[in-house]
Coordinates of C-alpha atoms in Angstrom, one line a residue:
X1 CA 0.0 0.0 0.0
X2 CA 1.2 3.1 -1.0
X3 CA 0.7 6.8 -1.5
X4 CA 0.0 8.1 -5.5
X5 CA 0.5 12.0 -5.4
X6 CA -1.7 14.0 -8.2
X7 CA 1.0 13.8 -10.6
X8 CA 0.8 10.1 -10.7
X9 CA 3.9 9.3 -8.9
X10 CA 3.9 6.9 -6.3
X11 CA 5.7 7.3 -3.3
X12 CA 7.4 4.7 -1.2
X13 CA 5.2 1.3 0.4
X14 CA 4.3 2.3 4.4
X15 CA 2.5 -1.3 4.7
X16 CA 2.9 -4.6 3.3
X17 CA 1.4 -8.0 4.1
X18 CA 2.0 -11.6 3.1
X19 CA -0.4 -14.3 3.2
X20 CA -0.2 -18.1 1.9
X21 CA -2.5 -19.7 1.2
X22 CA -3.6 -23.1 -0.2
X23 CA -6.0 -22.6 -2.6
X24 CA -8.3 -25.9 -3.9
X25 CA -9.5 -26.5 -7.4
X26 CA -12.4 -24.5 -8.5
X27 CA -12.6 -22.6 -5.1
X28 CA -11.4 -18.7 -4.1
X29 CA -9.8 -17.4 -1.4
X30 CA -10.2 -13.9 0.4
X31 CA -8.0 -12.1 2.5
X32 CA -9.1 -8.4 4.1
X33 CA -6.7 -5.8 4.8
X34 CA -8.1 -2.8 7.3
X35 CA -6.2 0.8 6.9
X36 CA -6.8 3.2 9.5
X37 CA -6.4 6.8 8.9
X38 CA -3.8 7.0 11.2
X39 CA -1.9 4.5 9.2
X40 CA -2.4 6.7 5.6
X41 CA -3.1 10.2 7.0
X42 CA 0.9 11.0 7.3
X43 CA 1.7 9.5 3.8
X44 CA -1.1 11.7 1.4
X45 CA -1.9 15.1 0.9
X46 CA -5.0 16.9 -0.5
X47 CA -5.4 15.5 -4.1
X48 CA -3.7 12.2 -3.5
X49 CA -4.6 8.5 -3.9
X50 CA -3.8 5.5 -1.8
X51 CA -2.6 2.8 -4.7
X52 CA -3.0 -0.7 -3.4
X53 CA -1.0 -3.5 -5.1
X54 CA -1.9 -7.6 -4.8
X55 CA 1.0 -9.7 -6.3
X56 CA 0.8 -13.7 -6.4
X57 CA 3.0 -16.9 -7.1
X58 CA 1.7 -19.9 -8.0
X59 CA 4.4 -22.3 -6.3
X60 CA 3.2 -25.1 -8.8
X61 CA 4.1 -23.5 -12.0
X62 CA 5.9 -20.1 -11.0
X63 CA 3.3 -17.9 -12.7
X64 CA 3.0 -14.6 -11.3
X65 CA -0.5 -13.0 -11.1
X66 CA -0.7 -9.0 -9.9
X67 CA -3.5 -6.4 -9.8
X68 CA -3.9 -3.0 -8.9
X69 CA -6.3 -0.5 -7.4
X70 CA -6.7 3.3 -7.2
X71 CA -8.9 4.9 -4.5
X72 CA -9.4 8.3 -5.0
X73 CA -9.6 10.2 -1.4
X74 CA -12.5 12.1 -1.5
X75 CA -12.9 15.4 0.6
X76 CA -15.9 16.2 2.6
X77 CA -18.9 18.6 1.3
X78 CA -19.7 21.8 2.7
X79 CA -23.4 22.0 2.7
X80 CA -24.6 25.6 1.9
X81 CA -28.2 26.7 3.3
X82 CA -30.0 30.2 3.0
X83 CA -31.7 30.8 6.0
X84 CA -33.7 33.4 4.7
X85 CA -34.6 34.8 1.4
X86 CA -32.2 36.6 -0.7
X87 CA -33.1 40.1 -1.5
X88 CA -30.7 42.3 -3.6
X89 CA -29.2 45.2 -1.2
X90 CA -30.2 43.5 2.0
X91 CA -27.8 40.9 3.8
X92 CA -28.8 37.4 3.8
X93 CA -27.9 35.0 6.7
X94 CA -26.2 31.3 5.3
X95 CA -25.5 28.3 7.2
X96 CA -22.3 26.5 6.6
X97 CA -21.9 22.8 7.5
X98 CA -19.2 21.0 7.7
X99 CA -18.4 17.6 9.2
X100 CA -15.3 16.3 10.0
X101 CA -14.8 12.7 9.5
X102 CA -11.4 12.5 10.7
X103 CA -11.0 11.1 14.0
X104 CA -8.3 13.8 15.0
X105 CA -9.2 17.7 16.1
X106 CA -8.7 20.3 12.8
X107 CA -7.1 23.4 13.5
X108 CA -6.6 27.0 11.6
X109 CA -9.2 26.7 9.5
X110 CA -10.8 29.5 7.6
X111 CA -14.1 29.9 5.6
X112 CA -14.2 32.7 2.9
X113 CA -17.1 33.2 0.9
X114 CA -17.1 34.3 -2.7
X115 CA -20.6 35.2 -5.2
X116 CA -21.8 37.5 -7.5
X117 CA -22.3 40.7 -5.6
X118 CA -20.2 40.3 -2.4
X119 CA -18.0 43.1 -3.0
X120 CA -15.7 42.2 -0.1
X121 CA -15.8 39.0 1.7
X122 CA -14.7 38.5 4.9
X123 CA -12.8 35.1 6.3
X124 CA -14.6 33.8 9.5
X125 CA -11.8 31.6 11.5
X126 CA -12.8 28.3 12.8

């Protein structure tokens, strides 16, 4: 498992498992692998992917299967809600809403809202 930055380079492996496993005719085998955020959160950054890569050997023959997955980190939504309707001239109050799903505290943030006829928008620190 390993970090894919934006530009498509990946960086170094920061987990790695091995599992064998005997396999009968005609019949699968499954093995689960749980990643914590703690685990990923120090290797990727805002538009990164975590690139995960399965490699096998048969021992019977030597053949060497391998597969690989991209999962796109997605960022949370900010859900926008008028509280009141909008008149032109007049202010209008807006909820923000945002949810952190991290399981760590967020710090420094700052929302700054931007639209057709704010002439100056102000940042509100979180």
């Amino acid at each position: 498992l390993s970090a894919v930055r934006y530009t498509g380079v990946s960086g170094a492996p920061f987990r790695q498992e091995q599992h064998r496993r005997a396999v009968p005719p005609g019949q699968e085998e499954t093995v689960t692998m749980t990643v914590t955020y703690a685990e990923y959160g120090p290797h990727v950054g805002d538009q990164d992917a975590l690139k995960l890569t399965a490699a096998g050997v048969v021992e019977e023959t030597g053949q060497v299967v391998a597969k690989e997955l991209r999962v796109r980190l997605h960022a949370p939504e900010l859900t926008l809600t008028l509280l009141a309707p909008a008149v032109v001239g007049q202010e209008t109050p807006v909820q923000v809403v945002f949810q952190n799903p991290l399981p760590e505290t967020l710090t420094g943030a700052t929302l700054r809202m931007e639209g057709a006829g704010i002439s100056c928008p102000k940042p509100f620190q979180m």
